[in-house]
Coordinates of C-alpha atoms in Angstrom, one line a residue:
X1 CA 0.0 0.0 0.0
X2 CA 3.6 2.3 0.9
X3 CA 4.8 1.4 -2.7
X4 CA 1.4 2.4 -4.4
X5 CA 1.5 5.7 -2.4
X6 CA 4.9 6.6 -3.0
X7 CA 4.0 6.2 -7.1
X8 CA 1.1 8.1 -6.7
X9 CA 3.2 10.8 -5.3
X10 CA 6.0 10.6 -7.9
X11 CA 3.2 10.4 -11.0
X12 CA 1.5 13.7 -9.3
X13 CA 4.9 15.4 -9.4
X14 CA 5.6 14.6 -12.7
X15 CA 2.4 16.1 -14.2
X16 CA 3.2 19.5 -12.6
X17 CA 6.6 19.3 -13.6
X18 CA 5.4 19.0 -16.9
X19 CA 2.5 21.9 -16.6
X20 CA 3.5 24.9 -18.8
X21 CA 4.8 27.7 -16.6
X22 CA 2.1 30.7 -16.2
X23 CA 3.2 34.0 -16.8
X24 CA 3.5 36.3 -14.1
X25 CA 1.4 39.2 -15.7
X26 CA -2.2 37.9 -16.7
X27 CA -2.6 40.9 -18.8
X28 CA 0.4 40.6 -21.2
X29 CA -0.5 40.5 -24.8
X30 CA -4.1 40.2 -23.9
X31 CA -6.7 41.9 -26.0
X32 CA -7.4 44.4 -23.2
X33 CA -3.3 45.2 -22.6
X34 CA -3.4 45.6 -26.9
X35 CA -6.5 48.1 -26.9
X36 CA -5.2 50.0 -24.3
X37 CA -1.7 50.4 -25.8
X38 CA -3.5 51.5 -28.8
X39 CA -5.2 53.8 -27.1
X40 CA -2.3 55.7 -25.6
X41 CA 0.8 55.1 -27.9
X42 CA 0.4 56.5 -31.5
X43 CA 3.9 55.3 -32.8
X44 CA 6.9 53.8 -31.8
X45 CA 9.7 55.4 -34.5
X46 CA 12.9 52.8 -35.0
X47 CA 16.8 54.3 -36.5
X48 CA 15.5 56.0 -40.0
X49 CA 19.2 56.0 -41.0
X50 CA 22.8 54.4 -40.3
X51 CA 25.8 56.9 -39.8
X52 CA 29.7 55.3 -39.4
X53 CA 31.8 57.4 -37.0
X54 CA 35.5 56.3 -36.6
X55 CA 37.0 55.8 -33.1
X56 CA 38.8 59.1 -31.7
X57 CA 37.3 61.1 -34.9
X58 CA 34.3 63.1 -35.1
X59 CA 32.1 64.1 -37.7
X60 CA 30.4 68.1 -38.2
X61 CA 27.0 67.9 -38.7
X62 CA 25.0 70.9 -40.0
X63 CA 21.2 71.0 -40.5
X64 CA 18.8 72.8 -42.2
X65 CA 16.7 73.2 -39.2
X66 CA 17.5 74.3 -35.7
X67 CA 18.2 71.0 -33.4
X68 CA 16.2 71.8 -30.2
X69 CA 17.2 69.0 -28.4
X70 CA 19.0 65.3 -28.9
X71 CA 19.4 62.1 -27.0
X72 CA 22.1 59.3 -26.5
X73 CA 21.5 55.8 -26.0
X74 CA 24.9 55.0 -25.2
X75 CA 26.7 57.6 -24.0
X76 CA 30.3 55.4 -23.4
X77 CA 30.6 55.5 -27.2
X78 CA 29.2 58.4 -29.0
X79 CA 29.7 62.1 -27.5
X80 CA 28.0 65.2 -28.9
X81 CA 29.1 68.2 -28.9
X82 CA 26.6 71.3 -30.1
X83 CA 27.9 74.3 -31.5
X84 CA 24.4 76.0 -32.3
X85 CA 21.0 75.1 -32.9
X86 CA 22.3 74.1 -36.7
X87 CA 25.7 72.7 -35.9
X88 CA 27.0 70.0 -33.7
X89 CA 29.9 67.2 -33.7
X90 CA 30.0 63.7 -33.3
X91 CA 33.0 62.3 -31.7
X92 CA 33.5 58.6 -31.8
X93 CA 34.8 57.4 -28.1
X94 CA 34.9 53.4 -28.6
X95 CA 33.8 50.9 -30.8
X96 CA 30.3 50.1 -30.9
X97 CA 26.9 50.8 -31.5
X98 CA 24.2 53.6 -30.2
X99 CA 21.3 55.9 -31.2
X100 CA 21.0 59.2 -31.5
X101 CA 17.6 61.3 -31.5
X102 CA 17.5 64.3 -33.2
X103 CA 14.1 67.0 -31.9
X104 CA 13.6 69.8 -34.5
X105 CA 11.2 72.5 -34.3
X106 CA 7.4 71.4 -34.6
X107 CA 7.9 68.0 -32.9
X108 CA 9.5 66.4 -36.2
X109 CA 12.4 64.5 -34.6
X110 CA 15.3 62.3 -37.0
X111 CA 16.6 58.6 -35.7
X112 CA 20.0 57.6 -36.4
X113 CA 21.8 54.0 -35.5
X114 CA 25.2 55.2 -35.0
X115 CA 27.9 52.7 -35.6
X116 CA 31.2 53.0 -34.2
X117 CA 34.1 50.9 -35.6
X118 CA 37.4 51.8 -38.0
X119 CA 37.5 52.6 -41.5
X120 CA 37.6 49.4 -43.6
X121 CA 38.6 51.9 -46.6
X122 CA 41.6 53.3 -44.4
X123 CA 42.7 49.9 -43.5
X124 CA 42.7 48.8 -47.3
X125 CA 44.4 51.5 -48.1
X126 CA 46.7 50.5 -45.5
X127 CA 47.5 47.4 -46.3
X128 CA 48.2 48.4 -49.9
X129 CA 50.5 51.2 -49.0
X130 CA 52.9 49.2 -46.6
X131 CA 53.0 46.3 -49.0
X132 CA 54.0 48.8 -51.6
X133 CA 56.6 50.0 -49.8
X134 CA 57.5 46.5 -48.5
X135 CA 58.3 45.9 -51.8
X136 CA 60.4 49.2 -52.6
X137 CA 62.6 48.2 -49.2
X138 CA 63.6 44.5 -50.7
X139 CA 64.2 46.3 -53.6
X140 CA 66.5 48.7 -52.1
X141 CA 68.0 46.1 -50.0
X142 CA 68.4 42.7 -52.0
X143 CA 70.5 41.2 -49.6
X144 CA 67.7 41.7 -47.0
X145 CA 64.5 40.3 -46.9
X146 CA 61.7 41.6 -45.0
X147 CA 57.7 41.7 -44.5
X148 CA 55.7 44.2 -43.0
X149 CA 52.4 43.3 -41.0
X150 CA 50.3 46.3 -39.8
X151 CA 48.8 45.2 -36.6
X152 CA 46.2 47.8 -34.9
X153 CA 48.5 51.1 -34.4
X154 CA 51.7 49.1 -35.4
X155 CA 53.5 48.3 -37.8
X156 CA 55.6 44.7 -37.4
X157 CA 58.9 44.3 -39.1
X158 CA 60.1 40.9 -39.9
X159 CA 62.4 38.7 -41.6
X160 CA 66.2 38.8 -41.9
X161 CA 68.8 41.6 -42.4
X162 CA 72.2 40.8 -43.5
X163 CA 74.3 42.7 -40.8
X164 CA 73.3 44.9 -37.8
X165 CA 73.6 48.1 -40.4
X166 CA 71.5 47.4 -43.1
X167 CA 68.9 46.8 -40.2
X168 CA 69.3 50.0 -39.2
X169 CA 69.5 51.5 -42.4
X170 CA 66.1 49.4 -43.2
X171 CA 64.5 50.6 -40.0
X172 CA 65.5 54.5 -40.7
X173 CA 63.9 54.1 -43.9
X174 CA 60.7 52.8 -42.6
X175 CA 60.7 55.2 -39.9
X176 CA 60.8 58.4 -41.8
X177 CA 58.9 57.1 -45.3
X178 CA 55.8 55.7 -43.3
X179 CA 56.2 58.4 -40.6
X180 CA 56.5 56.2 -37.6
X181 CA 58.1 56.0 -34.9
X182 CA 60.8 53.2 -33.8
X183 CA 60.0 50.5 -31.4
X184 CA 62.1 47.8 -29.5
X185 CA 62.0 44.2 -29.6
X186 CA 63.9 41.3 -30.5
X187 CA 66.8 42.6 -32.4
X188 CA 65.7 46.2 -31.6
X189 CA 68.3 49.1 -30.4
X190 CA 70.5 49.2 -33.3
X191 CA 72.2 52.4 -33.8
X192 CA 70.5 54.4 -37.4
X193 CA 73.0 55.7 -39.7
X194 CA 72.7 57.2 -43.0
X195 CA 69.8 59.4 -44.4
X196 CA 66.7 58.1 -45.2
X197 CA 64.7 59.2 -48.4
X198 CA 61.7 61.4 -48.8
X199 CA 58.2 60.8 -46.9
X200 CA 56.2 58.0 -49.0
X201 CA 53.2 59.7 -50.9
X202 CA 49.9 59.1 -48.8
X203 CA 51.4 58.0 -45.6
X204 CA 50.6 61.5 -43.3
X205 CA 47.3 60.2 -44.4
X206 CA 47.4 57.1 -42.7
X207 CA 46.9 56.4 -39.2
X208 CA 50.3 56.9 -36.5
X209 CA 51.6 53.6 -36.0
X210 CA 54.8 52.2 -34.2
X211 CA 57.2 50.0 -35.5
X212 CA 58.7 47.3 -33.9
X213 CA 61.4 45.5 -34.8
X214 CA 61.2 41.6 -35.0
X215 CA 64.5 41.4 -38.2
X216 CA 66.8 38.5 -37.1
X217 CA 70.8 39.9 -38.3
X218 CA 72.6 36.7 -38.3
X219 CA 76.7 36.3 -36.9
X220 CA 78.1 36.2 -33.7
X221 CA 76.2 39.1 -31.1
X222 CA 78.3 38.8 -28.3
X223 CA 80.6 41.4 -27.7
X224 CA 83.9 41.7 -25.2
X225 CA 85.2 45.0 -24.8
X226 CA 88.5 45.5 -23.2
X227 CA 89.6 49.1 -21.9
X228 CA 93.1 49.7 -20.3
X229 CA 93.6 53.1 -18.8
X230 CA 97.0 53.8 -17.8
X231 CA 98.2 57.2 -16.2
X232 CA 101.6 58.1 -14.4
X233 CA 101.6 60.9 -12.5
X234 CA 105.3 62.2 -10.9
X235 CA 105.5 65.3 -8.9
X236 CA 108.8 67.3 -7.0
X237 CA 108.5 70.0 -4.3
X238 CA 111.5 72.0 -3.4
X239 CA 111.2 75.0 -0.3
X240 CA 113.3 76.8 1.5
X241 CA 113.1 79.6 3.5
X242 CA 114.4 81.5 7.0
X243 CA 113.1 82.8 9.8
X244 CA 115.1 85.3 12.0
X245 CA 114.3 86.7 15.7
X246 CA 116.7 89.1 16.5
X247 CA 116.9 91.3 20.1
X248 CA 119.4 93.4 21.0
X249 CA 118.3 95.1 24.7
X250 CA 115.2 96.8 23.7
X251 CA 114.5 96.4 20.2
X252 CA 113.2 93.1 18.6
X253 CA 113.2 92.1 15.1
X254 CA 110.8 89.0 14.0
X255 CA 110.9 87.5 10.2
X256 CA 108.7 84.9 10.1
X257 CA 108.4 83.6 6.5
X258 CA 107.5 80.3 6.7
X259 CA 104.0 81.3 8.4
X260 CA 103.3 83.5 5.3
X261 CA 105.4 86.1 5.1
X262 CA 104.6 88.2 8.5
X263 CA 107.1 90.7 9.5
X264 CA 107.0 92.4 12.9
X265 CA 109.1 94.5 15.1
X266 CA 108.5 95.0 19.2
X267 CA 110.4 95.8 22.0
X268 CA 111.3 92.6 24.2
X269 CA 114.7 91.5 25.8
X270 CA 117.9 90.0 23.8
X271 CA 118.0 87.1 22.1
X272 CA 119.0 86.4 18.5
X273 CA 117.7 83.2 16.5
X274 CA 117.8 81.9 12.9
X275 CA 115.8 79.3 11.7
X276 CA 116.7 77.6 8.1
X277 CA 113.7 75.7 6.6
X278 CA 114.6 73.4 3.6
X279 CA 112.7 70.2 2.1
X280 CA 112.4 68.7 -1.3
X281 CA 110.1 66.0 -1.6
X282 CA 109.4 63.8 -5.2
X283 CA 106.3 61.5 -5.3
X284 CA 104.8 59.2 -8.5
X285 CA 101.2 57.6 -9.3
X286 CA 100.6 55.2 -11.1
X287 CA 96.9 53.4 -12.3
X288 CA 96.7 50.9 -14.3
X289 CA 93.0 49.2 -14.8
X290 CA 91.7 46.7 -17.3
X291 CA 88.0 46.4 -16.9
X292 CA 86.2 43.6 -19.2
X293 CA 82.7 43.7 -20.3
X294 CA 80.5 41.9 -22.5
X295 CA 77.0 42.4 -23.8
X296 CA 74.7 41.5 -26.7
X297 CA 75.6 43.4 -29.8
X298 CA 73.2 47.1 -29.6
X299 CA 72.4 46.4 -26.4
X300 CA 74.1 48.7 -23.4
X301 CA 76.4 47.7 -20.9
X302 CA 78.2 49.2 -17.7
X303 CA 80.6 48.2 -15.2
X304 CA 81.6 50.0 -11.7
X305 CA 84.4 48.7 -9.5
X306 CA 85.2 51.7 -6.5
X307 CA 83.1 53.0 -3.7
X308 CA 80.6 55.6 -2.6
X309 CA 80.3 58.3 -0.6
X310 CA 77.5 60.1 0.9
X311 CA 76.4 63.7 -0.2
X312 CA 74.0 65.6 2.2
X313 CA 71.7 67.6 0.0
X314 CA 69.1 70.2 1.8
X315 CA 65.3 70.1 -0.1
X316 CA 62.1 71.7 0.5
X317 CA 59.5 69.6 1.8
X318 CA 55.8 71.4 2.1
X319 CA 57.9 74.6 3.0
X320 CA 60.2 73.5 5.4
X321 CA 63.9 72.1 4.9
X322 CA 64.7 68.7 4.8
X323 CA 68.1 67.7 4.8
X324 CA 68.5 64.1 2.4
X325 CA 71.3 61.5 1.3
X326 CA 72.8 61.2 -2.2
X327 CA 75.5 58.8 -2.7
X328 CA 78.3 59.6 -5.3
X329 CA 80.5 57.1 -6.6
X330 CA 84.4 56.9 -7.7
X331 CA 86.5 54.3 -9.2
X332 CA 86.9 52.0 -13.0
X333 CA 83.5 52.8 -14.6
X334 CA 82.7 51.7 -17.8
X335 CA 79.5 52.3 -19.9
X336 CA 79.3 51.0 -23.6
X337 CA 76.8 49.8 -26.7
X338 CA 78.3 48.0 -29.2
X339 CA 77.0 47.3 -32.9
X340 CA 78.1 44.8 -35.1
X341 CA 78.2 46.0 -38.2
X342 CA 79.5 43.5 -41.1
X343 CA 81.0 40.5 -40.1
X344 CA 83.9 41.4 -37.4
X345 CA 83.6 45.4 -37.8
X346 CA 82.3 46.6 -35.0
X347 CA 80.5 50.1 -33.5
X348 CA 81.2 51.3 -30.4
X349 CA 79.9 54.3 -28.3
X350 CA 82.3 54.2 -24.9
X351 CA 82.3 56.3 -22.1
X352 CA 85.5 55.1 -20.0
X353 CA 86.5 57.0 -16.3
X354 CA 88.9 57.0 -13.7
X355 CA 88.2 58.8 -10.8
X356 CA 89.7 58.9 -7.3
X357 CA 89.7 60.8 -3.8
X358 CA 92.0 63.7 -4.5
X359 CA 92.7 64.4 -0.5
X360 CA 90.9 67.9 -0.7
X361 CA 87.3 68.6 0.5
X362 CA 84.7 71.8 0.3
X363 CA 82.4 71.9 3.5
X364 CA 83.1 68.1 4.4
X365 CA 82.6 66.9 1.1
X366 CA 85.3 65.1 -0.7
X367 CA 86.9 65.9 -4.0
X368 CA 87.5 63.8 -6.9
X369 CA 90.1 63.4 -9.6
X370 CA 88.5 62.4 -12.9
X371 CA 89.8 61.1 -16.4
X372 CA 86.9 60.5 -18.3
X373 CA 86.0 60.5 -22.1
X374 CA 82.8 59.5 -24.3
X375 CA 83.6 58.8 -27.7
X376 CA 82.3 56.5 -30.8
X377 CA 84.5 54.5 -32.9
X378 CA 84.6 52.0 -36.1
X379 CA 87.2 49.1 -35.3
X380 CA 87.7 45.6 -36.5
X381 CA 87.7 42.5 -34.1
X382 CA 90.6 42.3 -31.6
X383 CA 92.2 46.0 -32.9
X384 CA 93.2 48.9 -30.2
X385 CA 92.9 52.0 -30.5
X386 CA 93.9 54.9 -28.4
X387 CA 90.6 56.8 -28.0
X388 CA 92.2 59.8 -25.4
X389 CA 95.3 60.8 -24.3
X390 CA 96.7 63.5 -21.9
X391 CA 100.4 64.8 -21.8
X392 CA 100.4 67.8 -19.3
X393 CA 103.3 69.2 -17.7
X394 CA 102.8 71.8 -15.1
X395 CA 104.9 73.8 -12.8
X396 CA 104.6 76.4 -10.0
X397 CA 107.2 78.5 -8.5
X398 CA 106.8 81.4 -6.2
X399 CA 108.9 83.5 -3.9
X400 CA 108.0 85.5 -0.7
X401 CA 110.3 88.0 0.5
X402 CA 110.7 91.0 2.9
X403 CA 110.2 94.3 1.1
X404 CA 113.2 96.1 0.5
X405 CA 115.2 93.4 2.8
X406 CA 114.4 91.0 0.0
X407 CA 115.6 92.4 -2.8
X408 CA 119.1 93.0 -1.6
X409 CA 121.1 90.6 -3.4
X410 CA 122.8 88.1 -1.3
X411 CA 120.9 89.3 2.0
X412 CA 117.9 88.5 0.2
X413 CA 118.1 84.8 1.4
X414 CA 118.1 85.5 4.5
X415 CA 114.6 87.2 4.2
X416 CA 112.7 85.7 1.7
X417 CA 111.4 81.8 1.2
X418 CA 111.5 80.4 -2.1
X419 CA 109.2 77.2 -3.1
X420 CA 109.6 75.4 -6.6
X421 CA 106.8 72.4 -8.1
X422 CA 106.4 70.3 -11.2
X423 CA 103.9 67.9 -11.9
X424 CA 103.7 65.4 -15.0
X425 CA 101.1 63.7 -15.7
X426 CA 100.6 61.3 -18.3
X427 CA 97.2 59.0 -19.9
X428 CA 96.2 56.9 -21.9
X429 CA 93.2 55.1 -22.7
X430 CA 92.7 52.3 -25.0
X431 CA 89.4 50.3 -26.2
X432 CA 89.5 46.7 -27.8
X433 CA 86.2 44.7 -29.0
X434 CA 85.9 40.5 -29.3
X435 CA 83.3 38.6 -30.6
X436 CA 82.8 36.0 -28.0
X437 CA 80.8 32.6 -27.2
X438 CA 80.1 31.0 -24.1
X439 CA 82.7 28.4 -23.0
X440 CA 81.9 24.5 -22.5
X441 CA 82.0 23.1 -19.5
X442 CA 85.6 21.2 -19.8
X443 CA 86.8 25.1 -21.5
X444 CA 86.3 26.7 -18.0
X445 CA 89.2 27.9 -16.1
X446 CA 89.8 25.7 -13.2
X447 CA 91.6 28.2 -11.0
X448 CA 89.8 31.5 -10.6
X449 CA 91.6 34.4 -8.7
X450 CA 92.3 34.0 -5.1
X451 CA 92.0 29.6 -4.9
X452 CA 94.9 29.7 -4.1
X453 CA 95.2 31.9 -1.4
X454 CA 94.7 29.8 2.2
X455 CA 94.6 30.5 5.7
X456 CA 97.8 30.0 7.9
X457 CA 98.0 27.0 10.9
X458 CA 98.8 27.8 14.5
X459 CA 102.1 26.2 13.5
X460 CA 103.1 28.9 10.6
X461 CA 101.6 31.6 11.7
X462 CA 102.4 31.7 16.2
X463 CA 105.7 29.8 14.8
X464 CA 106.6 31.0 11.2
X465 CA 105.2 34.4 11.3
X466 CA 103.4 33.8 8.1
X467 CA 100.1 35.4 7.1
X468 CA 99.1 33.6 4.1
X469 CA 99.0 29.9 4.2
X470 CA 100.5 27.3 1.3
X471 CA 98.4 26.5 -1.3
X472 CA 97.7 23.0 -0.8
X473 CA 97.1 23.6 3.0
X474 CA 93.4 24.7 3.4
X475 CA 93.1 25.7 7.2
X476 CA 89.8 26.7 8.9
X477 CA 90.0 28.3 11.8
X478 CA 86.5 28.3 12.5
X479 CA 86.3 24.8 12.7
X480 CA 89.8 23.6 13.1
X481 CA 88.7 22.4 16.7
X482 CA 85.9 20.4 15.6
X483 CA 87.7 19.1 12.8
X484 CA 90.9 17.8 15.1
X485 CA 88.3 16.0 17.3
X486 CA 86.3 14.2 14.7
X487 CA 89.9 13.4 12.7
X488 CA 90.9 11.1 16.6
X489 CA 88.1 9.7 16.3
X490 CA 87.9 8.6 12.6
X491 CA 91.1 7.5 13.4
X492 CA 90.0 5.4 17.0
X493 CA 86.9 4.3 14.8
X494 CA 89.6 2.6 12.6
X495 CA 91.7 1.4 14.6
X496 CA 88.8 -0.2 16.4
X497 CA 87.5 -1.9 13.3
X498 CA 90.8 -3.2 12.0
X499 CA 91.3 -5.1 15.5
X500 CA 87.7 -6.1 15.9
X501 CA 87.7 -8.0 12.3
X502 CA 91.1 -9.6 13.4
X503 CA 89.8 -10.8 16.9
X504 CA 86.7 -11.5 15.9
X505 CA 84.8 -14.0 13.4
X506 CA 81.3 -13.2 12.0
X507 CA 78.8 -10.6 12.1
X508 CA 79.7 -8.4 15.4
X509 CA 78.5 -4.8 16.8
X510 CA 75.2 -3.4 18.4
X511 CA 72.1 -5.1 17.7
X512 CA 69.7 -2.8 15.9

């Protein structure tokens, strides 16, 4: 009786699963609903005409009647602007589509569907123009082949160029005949050379693209740059000089050169004293740095091996002072961007320096001593060249003397002070490129700088004196106590195996 109940149930909910669903509004589409609309709507009006409007251009509309009012289904792509009642402008904001409603005077009103989307005419035209000049560039260029593909606002550049400057020269063409600017990828950041030829007929007409560079130049890309700068500086001081204090019972009589020169007379006891002051000093420089520094061929590189140091700097912060940190830097910099050009010529723009802490210092601050130079060059694989160079010879000499006193020769020695200086300086700077690859594994160097430098025992250093250990000796201090411990008792470990395999016969030890 359960089971004929329960089937009941199930058949029941099946029928009204199946029972069409009633609308929710008894009157909809009813003949009452329809009389009444007819009774209160006289017309519903649908888009009359169609109007294209490209995206971020406009369109000037001028009518014959005064516009009283309009409307805007979708204000997110269409704006209008209104000038007067006869003149207004449609500006296109994004693709799409909306309507516009025009009112004119004496309730006649105009319908427009507005459509929003790009020219197809422009991008024909387009298309026809770049492969027109696609042609004219593998035409200029035989040994190059490339293809254009206008994407959107850009304009892709592909295929292969035969060195890094016939790309460029490809890529300052395109620039300047389709009036676009250059983009970066792939193979992007050559360096342009040459001139390019006049503006291509139509192309201010077209849309603004970017290029971007996709061309493949084939060859090695890898470039080594070696710089030496080498300067000797020598420099020689001579001074000499006297300094007198003379008093005879009242009178006193000071020249006191060496502290600049003062001269001053005053009435003390006797005493006489004369003071000779002589030096000559001679000092030399020298630098001598060889930074190394590879990158891909047109892409920039820099390299910095010194130190910093810190530059207080006052700023203005909503009015009042603020006192901030800038940190300066000093030593081997190098900063370069080489271009292969054909085969092993190479391009190079190089900015070398050389800078160090001259002693001297304004308000705290330290002083440097620079040698710098930015240049750009043509050389071929594994040449030097000399890009600067400084000879300078200076000298200084000066004498200080007692007026009158001074000038009286032979006496003048005895009040005057005499100081001579020379300084030489020479530089030289010198740049070498390399095509490189990466080494194999079995082509690395086994012994890099400093492997070979070790840490001293107790025994050679308390014993020996010596601060550097031998190179086959690596000492740890750190751990040398750990290391003494656990080497007795490898050593007790063995001993203790060797005699227990003698003694004993079997399997022997702790049970697991």
């Amino acid at each position: 009786m359960a089971a004929v109940t329960c089937c009941a149930a199930g058949l029941a909910d099946l029928s009204w699963a199946q029972r069409p669903i009633r609308p929710n509004n008894p009157m909809l589409d009813t003949p009452a609903s329809q009389a009444k609309v007819d009774s209160l709507i006289d017309s519903m009006l649908l888009p009359e005409a169609t109007l294209h409007v490209d995206p971020r251009h406009s369109k000037l509309v001028r009518t014959k009647k005064p516009v009283s009012r309009f409307s805007i289904t979708n204000p997110g792509n269409l704006e209008v602007v209104q000038f007067s009642p006869t003149e207004f402008e449609l500006i296109g904001l994004a693709t799409g589509e909306t309507t516009l409603t025009l009112w004119f005077a004496e309730d006649e009103l105009l319908r427009f569907l507005v459509k929003i989307s790009r020219d197809t005419d422009v991008e024909e035209r387009r298309q026809s123009v770049y492969g027109d000049l696609q042609e004219m560039v593998n035409e200029m260029f035989p040994n190059s082949s490339i293809q254009l593909i206008p994407m959107a606002d850009k304009l892709i550049v592909r295929g292969q160029a035969r060195d890094s400057e016939e790309a460029a020269q490809i890529l300052s063409v395109l620039s300047a005949q389709a009036g676009i600017g250059v983009g970066g990828m792939g193979g992007a950041g050559v360096v342009s050379s040459g001139m390019a030829a006049d503006v291509y007929p139509d192309a201010e007409q077209l849309p603004p693209s970017r290029l971007i560079n996709l061309m493949d130049v084939p060859g090695e890309k890898q470039v080594m740059l070696r710089v030496r700068v080498a300067e000797l500086s020598r420099n020689a001081l001579r001074n000499m000089g006297f300094d007198i204090n003379v008093n005879t019972g009242d009178f006193s009589f000071t020249s006191l050169l060496g502290s600049g020169g003062a001269f001053s007379a005053v009435l003390d006891t006797n005493d006489v004293r004369l003071a000779l002051s002589a030096i000559s000093s001679n000092s030399y420089s020298k630098i001598l740095a060889e930074p190394n520094l590879v990158t891909l061929s047109g892409r920039p590189a820099s390299f910095i091996a010194g130190g910093e140091f810190a530059v207080p700097i006052v700023v203005g912060v909503e009015g009042a002072a603020a006192a901030t940190t800038n940190f300066r830097g000093f030593g081997t910099q190098v900063t370069f961007v080489p271009t292969v050009i054909d085969k092993d010529r190479i391009r190079l723009q190089v900015a070398p320096s050389v800078s160090g802490l001259s002693g001297g210092s304004v308000g705290g601050i330290p002083s440097l001593n620079t040698r710098a130079v930015t240049t750009t060059v043509d050389l071929r694989e594994g040449q030097w060249l000399a890009i600067a160079g400084l000879i300078q010879d200076s000298q200084t000499g000066e004498k200080v003397r007692v007026p009158g006193l001074g000038d009286i020769p032979v006496l003048d020695a005895l009040f005057s002070k005499k100081n001579v200086s020379r300084d030489e300086r020479e530089l030289i700077i010198l740049v070498s490129p390399e095509l490189i690859h990466p080494l194999d594994a079995e082509e690395a160097p086994l012994i890099l700088p400093g492997m070979e430098v070790t840490e001293p025992g107790d025994w050679q250093f308390f014993v020996y004196g010596n601060y550097e250990g031998n190179p086959n000796c690596h000492h740890r201090s750190t751990v040398y106590n750990l290391q003494f411990r656990r080497s007795l008792a490898a050593k007790h470990h063995t001993d203790y195996s060797t005699s227990s395999t003698y003694f004993v016969n079997g399997d022997h030890g702790f049970s697991p």
